[in-house]
Coordinates of C-alpha atoms in Angstrom, one line a residue:
Chain A
M1 CA 0.0 0.0 0.0
V2 CA 2.8 2.4 1.0
D3 CA 4.7 1.4 -2.2
L4 CA 1.6 2.2 -4.3
L5 CA 1.2 5.6 -2.5
I6 CA 4.9 6.4 -3.1
E7 CA 4.6 5.4 -6.8
F8 CA 1.5 7.5 -7.2
L9 CA 3.2 10.5 -5.6
S10 CA 6.3 10.0 -7.7
N11 CA 4.1 10.1 -10.8
T12 CA 2.5 13.4 -10.0
G13 CA 3.4 16.7 -11.6
F14 CA 4.8 17.9 -8.3
A15 CA 7.4 15.2 -8.2
L16 CA 8.2 15.4 -11.9
A17 CA 8.4 19.2 -12.3
G18 CA 11.7 20.9 -13.0
Y19 CA 12.5 24.6 -12.8
Q20 CA 11.9 24.9 -16.5
N21 CA 8.4 23.7 -16.2
I22 CA 7.7 26.2 -13.5
I23 CA 9.1 29.1 -15.4
M24 CA 7.2 28.2 -18.6
I25 CA 4.0 27.8 -16.6
L26 CA 4.6 31.4 -15.3
V27 CA 5.2 32.6 -18.8
G28 CA 1.9 31.0 -19.9
I29 CA 0.1 32.7 -17.0
V30 CA 1.6 36.0 -17.9
L31 CA 0.4 35.7 -21.5
I32 CA -3.1 34.7 -20.3
Y33 CA -3.1 37.7 -18.0
L34 CA -2.0 40.1 -20.7
G35 CA -4.7 38.7 -23.0
I36 CA -7.5 38.8 -20.5
A37 CA -6.7 41.6 -18.1
K38 CA -4.8 43.9 -20.5
R39 CA -6.6 42.7 -23.7
Y40 CA -3.3 42.5 -25.6
E41 CA -4.1 40.3 -28.7
P42 CA -6.5 38.2 -26.6
L43 CA -7.4 35.9 -29.5
L44 CA -3.8 34.8 -29.8
L45 CA -2.3 35.2 -26.3
V46 CA -5.1 33.3 -24.5
P47 CA -4.8 30.1 -26.6
I48 CA -1.0 30.3 -26.8
G49 CA -0.7 31.0 -23.1
F50 CA -3.0 28.1 -22.2
G51 CA -1.1 26.0 -24.7
I52 CA 2.1 26.7 -22.8
L53 CA 0.4 25.5 -19.6
M54 CA -0.7 22.3 -21.3
G55 CA 2.7 21.7 -22.9
N56 CA 4.6 22.2 -19.7
I57 CA 2.7 20.0 -17.3
P58 CA 5.3 17.5 -16.4
V59 CA 4.2 14.0 -17.5
I60 CA 5.8 10.6 -17.4
R61 CA 7.6 9.8 -20.6
D62 CA 6.2 7.3 -23.1
F63 CA 2.8 7.6 -21.5
G64 CA 1.3 9.1 -24.6
L65 CA 0.7 12.6 -23.2
G66 CA 3.5 14.8 -24.3
I67 CA 3.3 16.9 -27.4
Y68 CA 6.3 15.2 -29.0
E69 CA 5.0 11.7 -28.2
K70 CA 3.4 10.0 -31.2
G71 CA -0.4 9.4 -30.9
S72 CA -0.9 11.9 -28.0
F73 CA -3.8 14.4 -28.2
L74 CA -1.3 17.3 -28.3
N75 CA 0.8 15.5 -30.9
Y76 CA -2.3 15.4 -33.2
M77 CA -2.8 19.1 -32.6
Y78 CA 0.8 19.7 -33.4
F79 CA 0.5 17.7 -36.6
G80 CA -1.3 20.6 -38.2
V81 CA 1.6 22.9 -37.4
M82 CA 4.4 20.5 -38.4
H83 CA 2.7 19.6 -41.7
D84 CA 1.8 23.2 -42.6
I85 CA -1.9 22.6 -42.4
Y86 CA -3.0 25.5 -40.2
P87 CA -1.2 28.5 -41.8
P88 CA -2.8 27.9 -45.3
L89 CA -6.2 27.6 -43.6
I90 CA -5.7 30.9 -41.9
F91 CA -4.7 32.4 -45.3
L92 CA -8.0 31.0 -46.6
G93 CA -9.8 33.1 -44.0
V94 CA -7.6 36.1 -44.7
G95 CA -8.3 35.9 -48.4
A96 CA -12.1 35.6 -47.8
L97 CA -11.8 38.8 -45.6
T98 CA -9.5 41.0 -47.6
D99 CA -10.5 43.5 -50.2
F100 CA -7.6 43.9 -52.7
S101 CA -9.1 46.9 -54.5
A102 CA -6.7 49.4 -52.9
M103 CA -3.8 47.5 -54.4
L104 CA -5.5 47.0 -57.8
A105 CA -6.3 50.7 -57.9
R106 CA -2.6 51.5 -58.1
P107 CA -0.5 48.4 -58.8
S108 CA 2.8 50.3 -58.7
L109 CA 2.4 50.5 -55.0
M110 CA 2.8 46.7 -54.8
L111 CA 6.5 47.4 -55.2
L112 CA 6.5 48.8 -51.7
G113 CA 5.2 45.5 -50.4
A114 CA 8.0 43.8 -52.2
A115 CA 10.6 46.3 -50.9
A116 CA 9.7 45.8 -47.3
Q117 CA 10.6 42.1 -47.6
V118 CA 14.3 43.3 -47.7
G119 CA 14.0 43.1 -43.9
I120 CA 13.6 39.4 -44.1
F121 CA 16.7 38.9 -46.2
V122 CA 18.9 41.4 -44.2
T123 CA 17.9 39.7 -41.0
F124 CA 18.6 36.3 -42.5
L125 CA 22.2 37.5 -43.3
G126 CA 22.5 39.1 -39.8
A127 CA 21.4 35.8 -38.1
L128 CA 23.9 33.9 -40.2
A129 CA 26.6 36.3 -39.2
L130 CA 25.7 35.7 -35.5
G131 CA 26.2 32.0 -35.8
F132 CA 22.6 30.7 -36.4
A133 CA 22.3 27.8 -38.8
P134 CA 21.0 28.8 -42.3
N135 CA 17.6 27.1 -41.6
E136 CA 17.2 28.9 -38.3
A137 CA 18.4 32.2 -39.8
A138 CA 15.7 32.0 -42.5
S139 CA 13.0 31.3 -39.9
I140 CA 14.2 34.3 -37.8
G141 CA 14.3 36.5 -40.9
I142 CA 10.7 35.7 -41.8
I143 CA 9.6 37.5 -38.6
G144 CA 10.3 40.7 -40.6
G145 CA 7.4 39.7 -42.8
A146 CA 5.1 40.7 -40.0
D147 CA 2.9 37.7 -40.7
G148 CA 2.4 35.1 -38.0
P149 CA 1.1 32.3 -40.2
T150 CA 3.8 32.7 -42.7
A151 CA 6.5 32.7 -40.0
I152 CA 5.0 29.4 -38.6
F153 CA 4.7 28.0 -42.1
L154 CA 8.4 28.5 -42.9
T155 CA 9.7 27.6 -39.4
A156 CA 7.7 24.3 -39.4
V157 CA 9.7 23.1 -42.4
L158 CA 13.1 24.7 -41.7
A159 CA 13.5 24.9 -37.9
P160 CA 10.6 23.2 -36.2
R161 CA 12.2 23.3 -32.7
L162 CA 12.1 27.1 -32.9
I163 CA 8.4 27.4 -33.7
G164 CA 7.5 28.5 -30.2
P165 CA 9.8 31.5 -29.8
I166 CA 9.5 32.5 -33.4
A167 CA 5.7 32.5 -33.3
I168 CA 5.6 34.4 -30.1
A169 CA 8.1 36.9 -31.4
A170 CA 6.2 37.3 -34.7
Y171 CA 2.9 37.9 -33.0
S172 CA 4.3 40.1 -30.3
Y173 CA 6.0 42.4 -32.8
M174 CA 2.9 42.5 -34.9
A175 CA 1.0 43.8 -31.9
L176 CA 3.9 46.4 -31.3
V177 CA 3.6 47.9 -34.8
P178 CA 2.3 51.2 -33.4
V179 CA 5.4 51.4 -31.2
I180 CA 8.1 50.1 -33.5
Q181 CA 7.3 51.9 -36.8
P182 CA 6.6 55.6 -36.1
P183 CA 10.1 56.6 -34.9
I184 CA 11.7 54.9 -38.0
M185 CA 9.2 56.5 -40.3
R186 CA 9.8 60.0 -38.8
L187 CA 13.6 59.5 -38.8
L188 CA 13.7 58.6 -42.5
T189 CA 11.3 61.3 -43.9
S190 CA 11.3 65.1 -43.9
R191 CA 8.2 67.1 -42.8
K192 CA 7.8 68.1 -46.4
E193 CA 7.6 64.4 -47.5
R194 CA 5.2 63.5 -44.7
L195 CA 2.9 66.3 -45.9
I196 CA 2.6 64.9 -49.5
R197 CA -1.0 64.4 -50.5
M198 CA -1.9 61.6 -52.8
E199 CA -4.5 61.4 -55.5
E200 CA -7.7 59.6 -54.6
P201 CA -7.4 56.0 -55.8
R202 CA -9.5 55.1 -58.8
E203 CA -12.6 52.9 -58.4
V204 CA -11.9 49.2 -59.1
S205 CA -14.5 47.3 -61.1
K206 CA -16.1 44.1 -60.0
K207 CA -14.6 42.3 -63.0
E208 CA -11.1 43.3 -62.0
K209 CA -11.7 42.1 -58.4
L210 CA -13.0 38.8 -59.8
I211 CA -10.2 38.2 -62.2
F212 CA -7.4 39.2 -59.8
P213 CA -7.5 36.1 -57.5
I214 CA -7.0 33.8 -60.5
V215 CA -4.4 35.8 -62.3
G216 CA -2.6 36.7 -59.1
F217 CA -2.5 33.1 -58.0
L218 CA -1.2 31.8 -61.3
L219 CA 1.4 34.6 -61.5
C220 CA 2.7 34.3 -58.0
C221 CA 2.8 30.6 -57.9
F222 CA 4.6 30.4 -61.2
I223 CA 7.2 32.8 -59.8
A224 CA 7.5 31.0 -56.4
P225 CA 5.9 27.6 -56.5
G226 CA 6.8 27.1 -52.8
A227 CA 4.1 29.7 -51.9
L228 CA 1.4 27.4 -53.4
P229 CA -0.2 26.3 -50.0
L230 CA -0.3 29.8 -48.6
L231 CA -1.2 31.8 -51.7
G232 CA -3.4 29.1 -53.2
M233 CA -5.6 29.3 -50.1
L234 CA -5.4 33.1 -49.9
F235 CA -6.5 33.6 -53.5
F236 CA -9.1 30.9 -53.3
G237 CA -10.6 32.6 -50.2
N238 CA -10.6 35.9 -52.1
L239 CA -12.3 34.3 -55.1
L240 CA -15.0 33.0 -52.8
K241 CA -15.5 36.5 -51.4
E242 CA -15.5 38.3 -54.8
S243 CA -17.6 35.8 -56.6
I244 CA -20.5 36.5 -54.3
V245 CA -22.2 33.3 -55.4
A246 CA -20.2 31.4 -52.8
E247 CA -20.7 34.0 -50.0
R248 CA -21.8 31.3 -47.5
L249 CA -18.4 29.6 -48.0
A250 CA -16.6 32.9 -47.8
R251 CA -18.4 33.7 -44.6
A252 CA -17.5 30.3 -43.1
A253 CA -13.8 30.8 -44.1
R254 CA -13.5 34.3 -42.6
S255 CA -15.3 33.4 -39.4
S256 CA -15.8 29.9 -38.1
I257 CA -12.9 28.3 -40.0
I258 CA -10.3 31.0 -39.2
D259 CA -11.4 31.1 -35.5
T260 CA -11.2 27.3 -35.2
V261 CA -7.8 27.1 -36.8
T262 CA -6.6 30.0 -34.6
I263 CA -7.5 28.0 -31.5
L264 CA -5.8 24.9 -32.8
L265 CA -2.7 26.8 -33.9
G266 CA -2.5 28.8 -30.6
I267 CA -2.8 25.7 -28.4
A268 CA -0.3 23.7 -30.5
V269 CA 2.3 26.5 -30.8
G270 CA 1.9 27.2 -27.1
A271 CA 2.2 23.5 -26.1
S272 CA 5.3 23.1 -28.2
T273 CA 7.0 26.0 -26.4
Q274 CA 8.9 24.1 -23.8
G275 CA 11.6 25.3 -21.4
D276 CA 14.5 23.5 -23.0
V277 CA 13.9 25.4 -26.2
F278 CA 12.4 28.7 -24.9
L279 CA 14.7 29.4 -22.0
T280 CA 17.9 29.6 -24.0
A281 CA 20.2 32.4 -25.2
K282 CA 18.9 31.5 -28.7
S283 CA 15.5 32.8 -27.8
I284 CA 17.0 36.2 -26.8
G285 CA 18.7 36.2 -30.2
I286 CA 15.4 35.4 -31.9
F287 CA 13.6 38.3 -30.2
T288 CA 16.4 40.8 -30.8
L289 CA 16.8 39.8 -34.5
G290 CA 13.0 39.7 -34.9
A291 CA 12.7 43.3 -33.7
S292 CA 15.5 44.4 -36.1
A293 CA 13.8 42.5 -38.9
F294 CA 10.7 44.6 -38.3
A295 CA 12.7 47.8 -38.2
V296 CA 14.7 47.0 -41.3
A297 CA 11.5 46.1 -43.2
T298 CA 9.9 49.3 -42.2
A299 CA 12.9 51.3 -43.2
A300 CA 13.3 49.5 -46.6
G301 CA 9.7 50.3 -47.5
V302 CA 10.0 54.0 -46.7
I303 CA 13.4 54.3 -48.5
F304 CA 12.0 52.5 -51.5
A305 CA 9.1 54.9 -51.6
K306 CA 11.5 57.8 -51.6
F307 CA 13.5 56.1 -54.4
M308 CA 10.3 55.7 -56.5
N309 CA 9.6 59.4 -56.0
L310 CA 12.8 60.1 -58.0
F311 CA 11.0 58.9 -61.1
L312 CA 7.4 59.8 -60.4
R313 CA 5.8 63.0 -61.5
Q314 CA 3.0 62.6 -59.0
K315 CA 4.9 61.9 -55.8
I316 CA 3.8 59.4 -53.3
N317 CA 4.0 60.0 -49.6
P318 CA 6.9 57.8 -48.5
L319 CA 5.2 57.0 -45.2
I320 CA 3.1 54.5 -47.0
G321 CA 6.2 52.4 -47.7
A322 CA 6.2 51.4 -44.0
A323 CA 2.9 49.6 -44.6
G324 CA 4.7 47.1 -46.8
V325 CA 5.5 45.0 -43.8
S326 CA 1.9 43.5 -43.9
A327 CA 0.5 43.3 -40.4
V328 CA -2.8 44.2 -42.0
P329 CA -4.4 46.6 -41.4
N330 CA -2.4 48.0 -38.4
S331 CA 0.6 49.2 -40.3
A332 CA -1.6 51.0 -42.7
R333 CA -3.4 52.6 -39.8
V334 CA 0.0 53.6 -38.3
V335 CA 0.8 55.4 -41.6
Q336 CA -2.5 57.2 -41.3
I337 CA -1.7 58.3 -37.7
V338 CA 1.8 59.5 -38.4
G339 CA 0.7 61.4 -41.5
Q340 CA -2.2 62.9 -39.7
K341 CA 0.0 64.3 -37.0
E342 CA 1.7 66.5 -39.6
D343 CA -1.6 67.4 -41.4
P344 CA -4.9 66.3 -39.8
T345 CA -6.6 66.7 -43.2
N346 CA -4.3 64.3 -45.1
F347 CA -5.9 60.9 -45.3
L348 CA -3.4 58.2 -46.2
L349 CA -5.1 55.0 -45.0
M350 CA -6.5 54.0 -48.3
H351 CA -3.2 54.5 -50.1
A352 CA -1.3 52.6 -47.3
M353 CA -3.6 49.6 -47.7
A354 CA -2.1 48.9 -51.1
P355 CA 1.5 48.1 -49.9
N356 CA 0.0 46.6 -46.8
I357 CA -2.0 43.9 -48.6
S358 CA 0.8 43.3 -51.1
G359 CA 3.1 42.8 -48.1
V360 CA 1.1 39.7 -47.2
I361 CA 1.7 38.3 -50.7
G362 CA 5.3 39.5 -50.6
S363 CA 6.1 37.7 -47.3
A364 CA 4.6 34.5 -48.6
I365 CA 6.7 34.7 -51.7
A366 CA 9.8 35.5 -49.6
A367 CA 9.1 32.4 -47.4
A368 CA 8.8 30.3 -50.6
I369 CA 12.1 31.6 -51.9
L370 CA 13.9 30.8 -48.6
W371 CA 12.2 27.4 -48.5
S372 CA 13.3 26.6 -52.0
F373 CA 16.9 27.5 -51.2
L374 CA 17.1 25.8 -47.8
G375 CA 14.4 23.2 -47.6
G376 CA 15.6 20.7 -50.2
Chain B
M1 CA -28.3 43.8 -27.9
S2 CA -28.2 43.9 -31.7
V3 CA -28.3 47.1 -33.7
D4 CA -30.5 47.9 -36.7
V5 CA -30.0 50.4 -39.5
N6 CA -32.8 52.7 -38.2
M7 CA -30.7 53.3 -35.0
I8 CA -27.7 54.6 -36.9
D9 CA -28.9 56.1 -40.2
S10 CA -29.4 59.6 -38.6
L11 CA -26.0 59.7 -36.9
N12 CA -23.5 62.3 -38.3
L13 CA -20.8 59.7 -38.3
F14 CA -22.6 57.6 -40.8
E15 CA -24.3 60.2 -43.0
H16 CA -24.0 59.7 -46.8
L17 CA -23.6 55.9 -46.3
S18 CA -25.7 53.6 -48.4
H19 CA -28.2 51.2 -46.9
A20 CA -25.9 48.3 -47.5
E21 CA -23.0 50.1 -45.8
L22 CA -25.2 51.0 -42.9
E23 CA -26.2 47.3 -42.6
E24 CA -22.5 46.3 -42.6
I25 CA -21.7 48.8 -39.9
A26 CA -24.8 47.9 -37.8
S27 CA -23.7 44.2 -37.8
L28 CA -20.4 45.2 -36.1
M29 CA -21.9 47.0 -33.2
C30 CA -24.0 46.2 -30.1
R31 CA -26.3 48.4 -28.1
I32 CA -25.6 48.8 -24.4
S33 CA -27.7 50.5 -21.7
V34 CA -25.7 52.4 -19.1
T35 CA -26.7 53.7 -15.7
E36 CA -25.8 56.9 -14.0
G37 CA -22.3 56.8 -12.6
E38 CA -21.2 53.9 -14.8
V39 CA -17.6 54.1 -16.1
I40 CA -17.5 53.4 -19.8
T41 CA -13.8 53.9 -20.4
H42 CA -11.1 54.2 -17.7
Q43 CA -8.0 56.2 -18.3
G44 CA -5.0 53.9 -18.6
D45 CA -7.1 50.8 -19.3
Q46 CA -6.3 48.8 -22.5
T47 CA -8.4 50.1 -25.4
H48 CA -11.0 47.7 -26.7
S49 CA -14.0 49.6 -28.2
I50 CA -15.3 53.0 -29.3
F51 CA -18.7 54.0 -28.1
I52 CA -21.3 56.1 -29.9
L53 CA -23.9 57.9 -27.8
L54 CA -27.6 57.4 -28.5
S55 CA -28.9 59.0 -25.4
G56 CA -27.8 60.3 -22.0
N57 CA -25.2 62.7 -20.7
F58 CA -21.6 61.8 -20.3
M59 CA -18.4 63.4 -18.9
V60 CA -14.9 62.6 -20.2
F61 CA -12.0 63.8 -18.0
F62 CA -8.3 63.7 -18.5
K63 CA -5.0 64.1 -16.6
E64 CA -4.6 67.6 -15.0
G65 CA -8.3 67.9 -14.5
R66 CA -9.4 68.7 -18.1
S67 CA -12.8 67.5 -19.0
Y68 CA -15.7 67.9 -21.3
T69 CA -19.3 66.7 -21.4
L70 CA -21.1 65.0 -24.2
H71 CA -24.9 65.2 -24.7
D72 CA -25.6 64.8 -28.4
K73 CA -26.8 61.8 -30.1
G74 CA -23.8 60.5 -32.3
D75 CA -21.1 61.9 -30.0
I76 CA -18.2 59.5 -29.6
V77 CA -16.4 58.2 -26.5
G78 CA -13.2 56.1 -26.4
L79 CA -11.5 57.6 -29.5
S80 CA -8.2 56.3 -28.3
A81 CA -9.4 52.9 -29.5
S82 CA -9.6 54.1 -33.1
D83 CA -6.0 55.3 -33.4
L84 CA -4.2 52.2 -32.1
S85 CA -3.4 53.6 -28.7
F86 CA -2.8 50.9 -26.2
C87 CA -4.8 52.6 -23.5
Y88 CA -7.6 55.1 -23.1
T89 CA -6.4 58.6 -22.5
G90 CA -9.6 59.7 -20.7
T91 CA -12.2 58.3 -18.2
A92 CA -15.8 58.5 -19.5
V93 CA -18.6 58.4 -16.9
A94 CA -22.3 58.4 -17.5
L95 CA -23.9 61.4 -15.8
T96 CA -27.4 60.0 -16.4
D97 CA -28.9 56.8 -17.6
G98 CA -28.3 56.4 -21.3
V99 CA -27.8 54.1 -24.3
V100 CA -24.5 53.7 -26.3
L101 CA -23.5 51.6 -29.3
S102 CA -20.1 49.9 -28.9
M103 CA -17.8 48.9 -31.7
P104 CA -14.8 46.7 -30.8
C105 CA -11.4 47.8 -32.2
Q106 CA -11.0 44.3 -33.7
E107 CA -14.2 44.8 -35.7
L108 CA -13.0 48.3 -36.9
S109 CA -9.8 46.7 -38.1
R110 CA -11.7 43.9 -39.8
L111 CA -13.8 46.5 -41.5
I112 CA -10.8 48.4 -42.8
E113 CA -9.4 45.1 -44.1
S114 CA -12.5 43.8 -45.7
N115 CA -14.0 47.0 -47.0
P116 CA -11.3 49.7 -47.1
V117 CA -13.6 52.1 -48.9
L118 CA -16.2 52.0 -46.1
G119 CA -13.5 51.7 -43.4
G120 CA -11.8 54.8 -44.9
K121 CA -15.1 56.8 -44.8
I122 CA -15.6 56.0 -41.1
M123 CA -12.0 56.6 -40.2
K124 CA -12.0 60.0 -42.0
K125 CA -15.0 61.1 -39.9
I126 CA -13.4 59.8 -36.7
N127 CA -10.2 61.6 -37.5
Q128 CA -12.1 64.8 -37.9
I129 CA -13.5 64.4 -34.4
I130 CA -10.1 63.5 -33.0
S131 CA -8.6 66.7 -34.5
A132 CA -11.4 68.8 -33.0
R133 CA -11.0 67.2 -29.6
Q134 CA -7.2 67.3 -29.6
P135 CA -6.9 70.4 -27.4
F136 CA -8.7 68.6 -24.6
V137 CA -6.4 65.6 -24.6
T138 CA -3.2 65.7 -22.7
G139 CA -1.4 63.0 -24.6
G140 CA 0.1 59.8 -23.1
C141 CA -1.8 57.6 -20.7

């Protein structure tokens, strides 16, 4: 009887817990607190935070409970992360939600969405220089794309052990767009540039909006076939939205499907974030490089807009280049706020939405390029 | 409680919008009854929604004792939520019983993403109100 009691006690979490479990559980509680009490990104932080709690309960090995143990419940949840199922499903919802007309009204602004991806590649090189393995460096660089699902998509195939810290860094910095971007935007532009007014965008026809998802999909995936899962679902979702005849499917994609997948993704990513991976110097490097990726991406977009102005008769406000980092629509709203501080009557939101949306496509293509170089 | 088009079609914020646009906006909001003394936004709290007044009297006060009162149908409370501020810069209290419409920040973001033309129209109006109120607001929170 005593032996049974001793065995029972030795199998409880209290006996099995190490300091790493305790620290990670505290991290999970902090994320849940930030999500609920402070309402910071609650739809992400609450599932991720609770996932961290689930993943860090100390369990007996080979009992079929741990996230890395084949056949466990958490392992099935994690399957969708490791096999890149969840990110494309989120892109389906994003496509069914997004209106691409701002981008179609002035396609030249797509270049800003492409320019901002420089942040990914610069950070990739920086991470290599700091001693990260190429696959890890690419996964860190993709944080600069300011797109959580894309970061998870690439990290799952290139550096799966880093999914936890990279996902948390990517989503944290997306939430911090209003803090990170404005100083860089002001530093790189003169007051005169920030005051530039832009022409009202033209109206985009229904036919253009309907043709775009098909042409856009074919073009992008012929350029970067690795982007097929992400962009295929993104453009398919958008086709559902714009076709109107499939509105019920579009509604499901942008509400119940995206919400369900967000829960599964959040729990799985959280549960995969365990002490031996998260509480390391590497994580500090990931968070530092992730922030610089964001900053470089913002700067690249602004500088490229200034470069475009050298050739344009009708100048563009270079602030809108900052929206090329994606993080839709918050970085476009940051552009509006920074511009409005100089001139309250200047309305840049609609213009900034063009590079903002093209940034989503751009970061998916950048991920595909990195994958094609390093994933083989 | 849900909101129908008739509740919002006479509000300044939504003037010149089509019936379809009003329907889209109405679907993003909910109607809340407030009682005298109830705090709607609290200075320093994380922003989550903007509030449009339908009835009642409200006072908004800021750091250093600045304040103003709002009485008109269509006035807005919680503007910090519309410009990506992390927290409310003012505390809004109901001086009488009243009714407000609340629109969560996340829904506003979704509107801008899914219908930038309509989102742009709303944001333009909100920005005009923010500019007019700027002298009353002290800044950080």
